[in-house]
């Protein structure tokens, strides 16, 4: 059946373009220590950008490799370099973080890398294991975005297991996992509908716990005032706090 011109056709075209972009980036980064990050999910999806966790020592080589392909540096942050070519956006991340505060151990995550095949474009790429993606997903939701999407629900429902819980303890994100499991249960029971906006109280409790338990998080909290001083970023943070969905 031809879906050209329909909503499904538009989405499928976006998906093909997205996966083609992933394949091009992979070819540029071949031989470097990286992993696709916040990429794998139990359901097919199209992201607005391509997130890549790259070992710090390989960051400059990664940037150069993408520049050689025609990418330009769009935004330079403390732990992230955003690069763009056409409609393709790549975030090279050295430390998973939000507001310039580290929330996950990148070295530990880069131990959870495996080779997967992208069937739609016929190439193999380096990506984090399902368990690592599950942990990264809930940490991203609870600490940074504060919005629990339907895709997050499926990640928790389909991929959570004992190894996820063990990895969460090692990465000191147990409270994010507990929050995600509770949200999943509420969605299952029909008490809430995704997307779910986390309440300020929920966010505050998880952040305080993280501050107390995680020395890496605690040590980089001092970076936040530097970020807050930047007006554009402040506006983005306010928008994230006030919004109800993406």
PDB file of C-alpha atoms in Angstrom:
ATOM      1  CA  UNK A   1       0.000   0.000   0.000  1.00  0.00           C
ATOM      2  CA  UNK A   2       1.245   3.475  -0.871  1.00  0.00           C
ATOM      3  CA  UNK A   3       1.174   5.833   2.121  1.00  0.00           C
ATOM      4  CA  UNK A   4       2.608   8.808   0.219  1.00  0.00           C
ATOM      5  CA  UNK A   5       1.015  12.037   1.420  1.00  0.00           C
ATOM      6  CA  UNK A   6      -0.500  10.503   4.539  1.00  0.00           C
ATOM      7  CA  UNK A   7       0.604  11.092   8.134  1.00  0.00           C
ATOM      8  CA  UNK A   8       2.046   7.574   8.188  1.00  0.00           C
ATOM      9  CA  UNK A   9       3.964   8.313   5.002  1.00  0.00           C
ATOM     10  CA  UNK A  10       5.416  11.487   6.494  1.00  0.00           C
ATOM     11  CA  UNK A  11       6.511   9.679   9.663  1.00  0.00           C
ATOM     12  CA  UNK A  12       8.027   6.775   7.727  1.00  0.00           C
ATOM     13  CA  UNK A  13       9.973   9.220   5.568  1.00  0.00           C
ATOM     14  CA  UNK A  14      11.259  10.982   8.703  1.00  0.00           C
ATOM     15  CA  UNK A  15      12.275   7.602  10.119  1.00  0.00           C
ATOM     16  CA  UNK A  16      14.225   6.701   6.964  1.00  0.00           C
ATOM     17  CA  UNK A  17      16.000  10.071   6.986  1.00  0.00           C
ATOM     18  CA  UNK A  18      16.811   9.701  10.679  1.00  0.00           C
ATOM     19  CA  UNK A  19      18.269   6.208  10.298  1.00  0.00           C
ATOM     20  CA  UNK A  20      20.230   7.256   7.215  1.00  0.00           C
ATOM     21  CA  UNK A  21      21.733  10.061   9.297  1.00  0.00           C
ATOM     22  CA  UNK A  22      22.673   7.581  12.025  1.00  0.00           C
ATOM     23  CA  UNK A  23      24.396   5.364   9.459  1.00  0.00           C
ATOM     24  CA  UNK A  24      26.390   8.317   8.060  1.00  0.00           C
ATOM     25  CA  UNK A  25      27.528   9.378  11.523  1.00  0.00           C
ATOM     26  CA  UNK A  26      28.549   5.823  12.376  1.00  0.00           C
ATOM     27  CA  UNK A  27      30.771   5.638   9.295  1.00  0.00           C
ATOM     28  CA  UNK A  28      32.468   8.892  10.320  1.00  0.00           C
ATOM     29  CA  UNK A  29      33.122   7.686  13.870  1.00  0.00           C
ATOM     30  CA  UNK A  30      34.354   4.220  12.977  1.00  0.00           C
ATOM     31  CA  UNK A  31      37.320   3.230  15.149  1.00  0.00           C
ATOM     32  CA  UNK A  32      36.468   5.633  17.979  1.00  0.00           C
ATOM     33  CA  UNK A  33      35.120   4.767  21.431  1.00  0.00           C
ATOM     34  CA  UNK A  34      31.466   5.815  21.405  1.00  0.00           C
ATOM     35  CA  UNK A  35      27.942   4.473  21.784  1.00  0.00           C
ATOM     36  CA  UNK A  36      24.571   5.597  20.536  1.00  0.00           C
ATOM     37  CA  UNK A  37      22.833   7.001  23.598  1.00  0.00           C
ATOM     38  CA  UNK A  38      19.090   7.268  24.307  1.00  0.00           C
ATOM     39  CA  UNK A  39      18.660   5.512  20.974  1.00  0.00           C
ATOM     40  CA  UNK A  40      17.283   2.000  21.477  1.00  0.00           C
ATOM     41  CA  UNK A  41      13.644   1.473  22.456  1.00  0.00           C
ATOM     42  CA  UNK A  42      11.224  -1.479  22.283  1.00  0.00           C
ATOM     43  CA  UNK A  43       9.180   0.492  19.728  1.00  0.00           C
ATOM     44  CA  UNK A  44      10.316   2.209  16.541  1.00  0.00           C
ATOM     45  CA  UNK A  45      10.691   5.934  16.977  1.00  0.00           C
ATOM     46  CA  UNK A  46      12.113   9.073  15.403  1.00  0.00           C
ATOM     47  CA  UNK A  47      14.196  11.383  17.565  1.00  0.00           C
ATOM     48  CA  UNK A  48      14.881  15.052  16.897  1.00  0.00           C
ATOM     49  CA  UNK A  49      18.622  14.438  17.177  1.00  0.00           C
ATOM     50  CA  UNK A  50      21.261  11.718  17.375  1.00  0.00           C
ATOM     51  CA  UNK A  51      22.737  11.435  20.864  1.00  0.00           C
ATOM     52  CA  UNK A  52      26.192   9.886  21.071  1.00  0.00           C
ATOM     53  CA  UNK A  53      28.124   9.172  24.245  1.00  0.00           C
ATOM     54  CA  UNK A  54      31.809   9.480  23.354  1.00  0.00           C
ATOM     55  CA  UNK A  55      34.852   8.922  25.511  1.00  0.00           C
ATOM     56  CA  UNK A  56      36.362  12.284  26.438  1.00  0.00           C
ATOM     57  CA  UNK A  57      39.767  11.411  24.949  1.00  0.00           C
ATOM     58  CA  UNK A  58      38.064  10.801  21.586  1.00  0.00           C
ATOM     59  CA  UNK A  59      35.934  13.967  21.523  1.00  0.00           C
ATOM     60  CA  UNK A  60      38.226  16.089  19.330  1.00  0.00           C
ATOM     61  CA  UNK A  61      38.680  13.223  16.870  1.00  0.00           C
ATOM     62  CA  UNK A  62      34.891  12.795  16.757  1.00  0.00           C
ATOM     63  CA  UNK A  63      34.332  16.493  16.094  1.00  0.00           C
ATOM     64  CA  UNK A  64      36.979  16.507  13.345  1.00  0.00           C
ATOM     65  CA  UNK A  65      35.496  13.397  11.722  1.00  0.00           C
ATOM     66  CA  UNK A  66      32.061  15.030  11.528  1.00  0.00           C
ATOM     67  CA  UNK A  67      33.489  18.360  10.338  1.00  0.00           C
ATOM     68  CA  UNK A  68      35.213  16.455   7.522  1.00  0.00           C
ATOM     69  CA  UNK A  69      31.765  15.167   6.548  1.00  0.00           C
ATOM     70  CA  UNK A  70      30.392  18.684   6.352  1.00  0.00           C
ATOM     71  CA  UNK A  71      28.964  19.089   9.851  1.00  0.00           C
ATOM     72  CA  UNK A  72      29.397  22.417  11.647  1.00  0.00           C
ATOM     73  CA  UNK A  73      29.594  23.058  15.386  1.00  0.00           C
ATOM     74  CA  UNK A  74      26.293  24.692  16.352  1.00  0.00           C
ATOM     75  CA  UNK A  75      26.499  24.765  20.165  1.00  0.00           C
ATOM     76  CA  UNK A  76      29.458  24.182  22.477  1.00  0.00           C
ATOM     77  CA  UNK A  77      28.511  23.265  26.049  1.00  0.00           C
ATOM     78  CA  UNK A  78      30.485  22.035  29.033  1.00  0.00           C
ATOM     79  CA  UNK A  79      29.825  18.340  28.361  1.00  0.00           C
ATOM     80  CA  UNK A  80      28.176  18.425  24.929  1.00  0.00           C
ATOM     81  CA  UNK A  81      29.037  19.519  21.405  1.00  0.00           C
ATOM     82  CA  UNK A  82      26.037  19.936  19.113  1.00  0.00           C
ATOM     83  CA  UNK A  83      26.805  19.559  15.404  1.00  0.00           C
ATOM     84  CA  UNK A  84      24.512  20.065  12.429  1.00  0.00           C
ATOM     85  CA  UNK A  85      24.361  19.286   8.742  1.00  0.00           C
ATOM     86  CA  UNK A  86      21.108  19.970   6.929  1.00  0.00           C
ATOM     87  CA  UNK A  87      18.297  18.473   9.013  1.00  0.00           C
ATOM     88  CA  UNK A  88      20.627  16.116  10.922  1.00  0.00           C
ATOM     89  CA  UNK A  89      21.548  17.131  14.475  1.00  0.00           C
ATOM     90  CA  UNK A  90      24.204  15.263  16.462  1.00  0.00           C
ATOM     91  CA  UNK A  91      24.907  15.733  20.165  1.00  0.00           C
ATOM     92  CA  UNK A  92      28.354  14.447  21.136  1.00  0.00           C
ATOM     93  CA  UNK A  93      28.171  13.933  24.888  1.00  0.00           C
ATOM     94  CA  UNK A  94      31.207  13.208  27.075  1.00  0.00           C
ATOM     95  CA  UNK A  95      29.265  12.976  30.357  1.00  0.00           C
ATOM     96  CA  UNK A  96      25.514  12.340  30.696  1.00  0.00           C
ATOM     97  CA  UNK A  97      24.343  15.497  32.430  1.00  0.00           C
ATOM     98  CA  UNK A  98      21.699  18.174  32.813  1.00  0.00           C
ATOM     99  CA  UNK A  99      22.246  21.837  33.674  1.00  0.00           C
ATOM    100  CA  UNK A 100      25.976  21.024  33.544  1.00  0.00           C
ATOM    101  CA  UNK A 101      25.596  18.537  36.410  1.00  0.00           C
ATOM    102  CA  UNK A 102      26.809  14.971  35.824  1.00  0.00           C
ATOM    103  CA  UNK A 103      24.120  12.394  36.536  1.00  0.00           C
ATOM    104  CA  UNK A 104      25.642   9.145  35.186  1.00  0.00           C
ATOM    105  CA  UNK A 105      29.127   7.629  35.089  1.00  0.00           C
ATOM    106  CA  UNK A 106      30.110   7.711  31.404  1.00  0.00           C
ATOM    107  CA  UNK A 107      32.992   5.248  31.870  1.00  0.00           C
ATOM    108  CA  UNK A 108      30.629   2.689  33.388  1.00  0.00           C
ATOM    109  CA  UNK A 109      28.085   3.192  30.614  1.00  0.00           C
ATOM    110  CA  UNK A 110      30.741   2.738  27.929  1.00  0.00           C
ATOM    111  CA  UNK A 111      31.386  -0.699  29.387  1.00  0.00           C
ATOM    112  CA  UNK A 112      27.809  -1.576  28.368  1.00  0.00           C
ATOM    113  CA  UNK A 113      28.338  -1.309  24.604  1.00  0.00           C
ATOM    114  CA  UNK A 114      27.324  -3.889  22.019  1.00  0.00           C
ATOM    115  CA  UNK A 115      27.078  -4.070  18.234  1.00  0.00           C
ATOM    116  CA  UNK A 116      23.549  -3.882  16.810  1.00  0.00           C
ATOM    117  CA  UNK A 117      22.313  -3.924  13.229  1.00  0.00           C
ATOM    118  CA  UNK A 118      20.114  -1.186  11.839  1.00  0.00           C
ATOM    119  CA  UNK A 119      17.951  -3.288   9.548  1.00  0.00           C
ATOM    120  CA  UNK A 120      16.438  -0.312   7.739  1.00  0.00           C
ATOM    121  CA  UNK A 121      19.831   0.890   6.457  1.00  0.00           C
ATOM    122  CA  UNK A 122      21.789  -2.368   6.612  1.00  0.00           C
ATOM    123  CA  UNK A 123      24.674  -1.267   8.825  1.00  0.00           C
ATOM    124  CA  UNK A 124      26.040  -2.279  12.217  1.00  0.00           C
ATOM    125  CA  UNK A 125      26.618   0.369  14.899  1.00  0.00           C
ATOM    126  CA  UNK A 126      27.886   0.618  18.467  1.00  0.00           C
ATOM    127  CA  UNK A 127      25.053   1.121  20.941  1.00  0.00           C
ATOM    128  CA  UNK A 128      24.467   0.710  24.645  1.00  0.00           C
ATOM    129  CA  UNK A 129      22.921  -2.515  25.856  1.00  0.00           C
ATOM    130  CA  UNK A 130      19.182  -2.587  26.500  1.00  0.00           C
ATOM    131  CA  UNK A 131      19.805  -2.555  30.235  1.00  0.00           C
ATOM    132  CA  UNK A 132      22.055   0.496  30.000  1.00  0.00           C
ATOM    133  CA  UNK A 133      19.524   2.245  27.757  1.00  0.00           C
ATOM    134  CA  UNK A 134      16.779   1.518  30.276  1.00  0.00           C
ATOM    135  CA  UNK A 135      18.816   3.089  33.076  1.00  0.00           C
ATOM    136  CA  UNK A 136      19.786   6.071  30.914  1.00  0.00           C
ATOM    137  CA  UNK A 137      16.162   6.569  29.870  1.00  0.00           C
ATOM    138  CA  UNK A 138      14.759   6.783  33.389  1.00  0.00           C
ATOM    139  CA  UNK A 139      17.639   8.995  34.554  1.00  0.00           C
ATOM    140  CA  UNK A 140      16.951  11.341  31.630  1.00  0.00           C
ATOM    141  CA  UNK A 141      13.233  11.426  32.448  1.00  0.00           C
ATOM    142  CA  UNK A 142      13.520  11.925  36.202  1.00  0.00           C
ATOM    143  CA  UNK A 143      16.530  14.225  36.481  1.00  0.00           C
ATOM    144  CA  UNK A 144      16.322  16.264  33.294  1.00  0.00           C
ATOM    145  CA  UNK A 145      13.067  16.215  31.336  1.00  0.00           C
ATOM    146  CA  UNK A 146      10.530  15.628  34.159  1.00  0.00           C
ATOM    147  CA  UNK A 147       8.075  14.268  31.580  1.00  0.00           C
ATOM    148  CA  UNK A 148       7.262  10.550  31.359  1.00  0.00           C
ATOM    149  CA  UNK A 149       6.367   9.650  27.756  1.00  0.00           C
ATOM    150  CA  UNK A 150       4.541   6.635  26.385  1.00  0.00           C
ATOM    151  CA  UNK A 151       7.836   5.433  24.874  1.00  0.00           C
ATOM    152  CA  UNK A 152       9.399   5.594  28.356  1.00  0.00           C
ATOM    153  CA  UNK A 153       6.557   3.471  29.654  1.00  0.00           C
ATOM    154  CA  UNK A 154       7.357   0.781  27.081  1.00  0.00           C
ATOM    155  CA  UNK A 155      11.067   0.881  27.938  1.00  0.00           C
ATOM    156  CA  UNK A 156      10.240   0.187  31.588  1.00  0.00           C
ATOM    157  CA  UNK A 157       7.594  -2.417  30.815  1.00  0.00           C
ATOM    158  CA  UNK A 158       9.628  -4.387  28.267  1.00  0.00           C
ATOM    159  CA  UNK A 159      13.252  -4.044  29.379  1.00  0.00           C
ATOM    160  CA  UNK A 160      13.361  -3.829  33.162  1.00  0.00           C
ATOM    161  CA  UNK A 161      14.958  -6.832  34.849  1.00  0.00           C
ATOM    162  CA  UNK A 162      17.358  -7.675  37.669  1.00  0.00           C
ATOM    163  CA  UNK A 163      20.377  -6.567  35.662  1.00  0.00           C
ATOM    164  CA  UNK A 164      18.797  -3.150  35.135  1.00  0.00           C
ATOM    165  CA  UNK A 165      18.316  -2.811  38.885  1.00  0.00           C
ATOM    166  CA  UNK A 166      21.906  -3.922  39.530  1.00  0.00           C
ATOM    167  CA  UNK A 167      23.272  -1.424  37.005  1.00  0.00           C
ATOM    168  CA  UNK A 168      21.066   1.315  38.483  1.00  0.00           C
ATOM    169  CA  UNK A 169      22.619   0.707  41.895  1.00  0.00           C
ATOM    170  CA  UNK A 170      26.137   0.925  40.447  1.00  0.00           C
ATOM    171  CA  UNK A 171      25.267   4.184  38.680  1.00  0.00           C
ATOM    172  CA  UNK A 172      23.503   5.538  41.782  1.00  0.00           C
ATOM    173  CA  UNK A 173      20.133   6.112  40.133  1.00  0.00           C
ATOM    174  CA  UNK A 174      17.958   3.753  42.161  1.00  0.00           C
ATOM    175  CA  UNK A 175      15.557   6.532  43.049  1.00  0.00           C
ATOM    176  CA  UNK A 176      14.993   7.336  39.367  1.00  0.00           C
ATOM    177  CA  UNK A 177      14.221   3.673  38.741  1.00  0.00           C
ATOM    178  CA  UNK A 178      11.795   3.588  41.663  1.00  0.00           C
ATOM    179  CA  UNK A 179      10.029   6.698  40.332  1.00  0.00           C
ATOM    180  CA  UNK A 180       9.777   5.178  36.843  1.00  0.00           C
ATOM    181  CA  UNK A 181       8.414   1.869  38.155  1.00  0.00           C
ATOM    182  CA  UNK A 182       5.778   3.728  40.139  1.00  0.00           C
ATOM    183  CA  UNK A 183       4.754   5.753  37.088  1.00  0.00           C
ATOM    184  CA  UNK A 184       4.578   2.578  35.004  1.00  0.00           C
ATOM    185  CA  UNK A 185       2.279   0.997  37.578  1.00  0.00           C
ATOM    186  CA  UNK A 186       0.019   4.066  37.580  1.00  0.00           C
ATOM    187  CA  UNK A 187      -0.191   3.978  33.767  1.00  0.00           C
ATOM    188  CA  UNK A 188      -0.996   0.239  33.859  1.00  0.00           C
ATOM    189  CA  UNK A 189      -3.820   0.831  36.350  1.00  0.00           C
ATOM    190  CA  UNK A 190      -5.209   3.721  34.353  1.00  0.00           C
ATOM    191  CA  UNK A 191      -4.558   6.223  37.133  1.00  0.00           C
ATOM    192  CA  UNK A 192      -2.618   8.511  34.779  1.00  0.00           C
ATOM    193  CA  UNK A 193      -2.150   8.844  31.029  1.00  0.00           C
ATOM    194  CA  UNK A 194       1.186   9.349  29.327  1.00  0.00           C
ATOM    195  CA  UNK A 195       2.748  11.818  28.901  1.00  0.00           C
ATOM    196  CA  UNK A 196       2.898  12.430  32.647  1.00  0.00           C
ATOM    197  CA  UNK A 197       4.407  15.615  34.050  1.00  0.00           C
ATOM    198  CA  UNK A 198       6.359  14.890  37.244  1.00  0.00           C
ATOM    199  CA  UNK A 199       5.304  17.112  40.115  1.00  0.00           C
ATOM    200  CA  UNK A 200       7.796  19.599  41.627  1.00  0.00           C
ATOM    201  CA  UNK A 201       7.723  17.498  44.815  1.00  0.00           C
ATOM    202  CA  UNK A 202       8.689  14.329  42.906  1.00  0.00           C
ATOM    203  CA  UNK A 203      11.530  16.125  41.161  1.00  0.00           C
ATOM    204  CA  UNK A 204      12.789  17.707  44.379  1.00  0.00           C
ATOM    205  CA  UNK A 205      12.856  14.388  46.270  1.00  0.00           C
ATOM    206  CA  UNK A 206      14.826  12.613  43.532  1.00  0.00           C
ATOM    207  CA  UNK A 207      17.329  15.448  43.152  1.00  0.00           C
ATOM    208  CA  UNK A 208      17.948  15.730  46.899  1.00  0.00           C
ATOM    209  CA  UNK A 209      18.499  11.963  47.101  1.00  0.00           C
ATOM    210  CA  UNK A 210      20.909  12.111  44.165  1.00  0.00           C
ATOM    211  CA  UNK A 211      22.814  14.994  45.746  1.00  0.00           C
ATOM    212  CA  UNK A 212      23.249  13.101  49.016  1.00  0.00           C
ATOM    213  CA  UNK A 213      24.205   9.734  47.518  1.00  0.00           C
ATOM    214  CA  UNK A 214      26.250  10.569  44.402  1.00  0.00           C
ATOM    215  CA  UNK A 215      29.621  12.333  44.901  1.00  0.00           C
ATOM    216  CA  UNK A 216      29.996  13.009  41.165  1.00  0.00           C
ATOM    217  CA  UNK A 217      26.618  14.701  41.036  1.00  0.00           C
ATOM    218  CA  UNK A 218      27.403  16.661  44.183  1.00  0.00           C
ATOM    219  CA  UNK A 219      30.791  17.833  42.920  1.00  0.00           C
ATOM    220  CA  UNK A 220      29.380  19.231  39.663  1.00  0.00           C
ATOM    221  CA  UNK A 221      26.365  21.035  41.121  1.00  0.00           C
ATOM    222  CA  UNK A 222      28.656  24.078  41.393  1.00  0.00           C
ATOM    223  CA  UNK A 223      28.493  24.310  37.582  1.00  0.00           C
ATOM    224  CA  UNK A 224      24.814  25.212  37.582  1.00  0.00           C
ATOM    225  CA  UNK A 225      25.206  28.921  38.487  1.00  0.00           C
ATOM    226  CA  UNK A 226      27.457  29.327  35.450  1.00  0.00           C
ATOM    227  CA  UNK A 227      24.721  27.956  33.247  1.00  0.00           C
ATOM    228  CA  UNK A 228      21.960  29.978  34.889  1.00  0.00           C
ATOM    229  CA  UNK A 229      23.891  33.124  33.997  1.00  0.00           C
ATOM    230  CA  UNK A 230      23.238  32.429  30.338  1.00  0.00           C
ATOM    231  CA  UNK A 231      19.892  33.956  29.452  1.00  0.00           C
ATOM    232  CA  UNK A 232      19.048  31.658  26.582  1.00  0.00           C
ATOM    233  CA  UNK A 233      19.557  28.548  28.656  1.00  0.00           C
ATOM    234  CA  UNK A 234      17.532  30.003  31.519  1.00  0.00           C
ATOM    235  CA  UNK A 235      14.610  30.481  29.153  1.00  0.00           C
ATOM    236  CA  UNK A 236      14.913  26.872  28.027  1.00  0.00           C
ATOM    237  CA  UNK A 237      14.959  25.639  31.625  1.00  0.00           C
ATOM    238  CA  UNK A 238      11.838  27.644  32.480  1.00  0.00           C
ATOM    239  CA  UNK A 239      10.089  26.231  29.430  1.00  0.00           C
ATOM    240  CA  UNK A 240      10.988  22.666  30.477  1.00  0.00           C
ATOM    241  CA  UNK A 241       9.674  23.224  33.985  1.00  0.00           C
ATOM    242  CA  UNK A 242       6.381  24.763  32.847  1.00  0.00           C
ATOM    243  CA  UNK A 243       5.581  22.516  29.905  1.00  0.00           C
ATOM    244  CA  UNK A 244       3.277  19.518  30.145  1.00  0.00           C
ATOM    245  CA  UNK A 245       4.492  17.584  27.108  1.00  0.00           C
ATOM    246  CA  UNK A 246       7.197  17.720  24.468  1.00  0.00           C
TER     247      UNK A 246
END
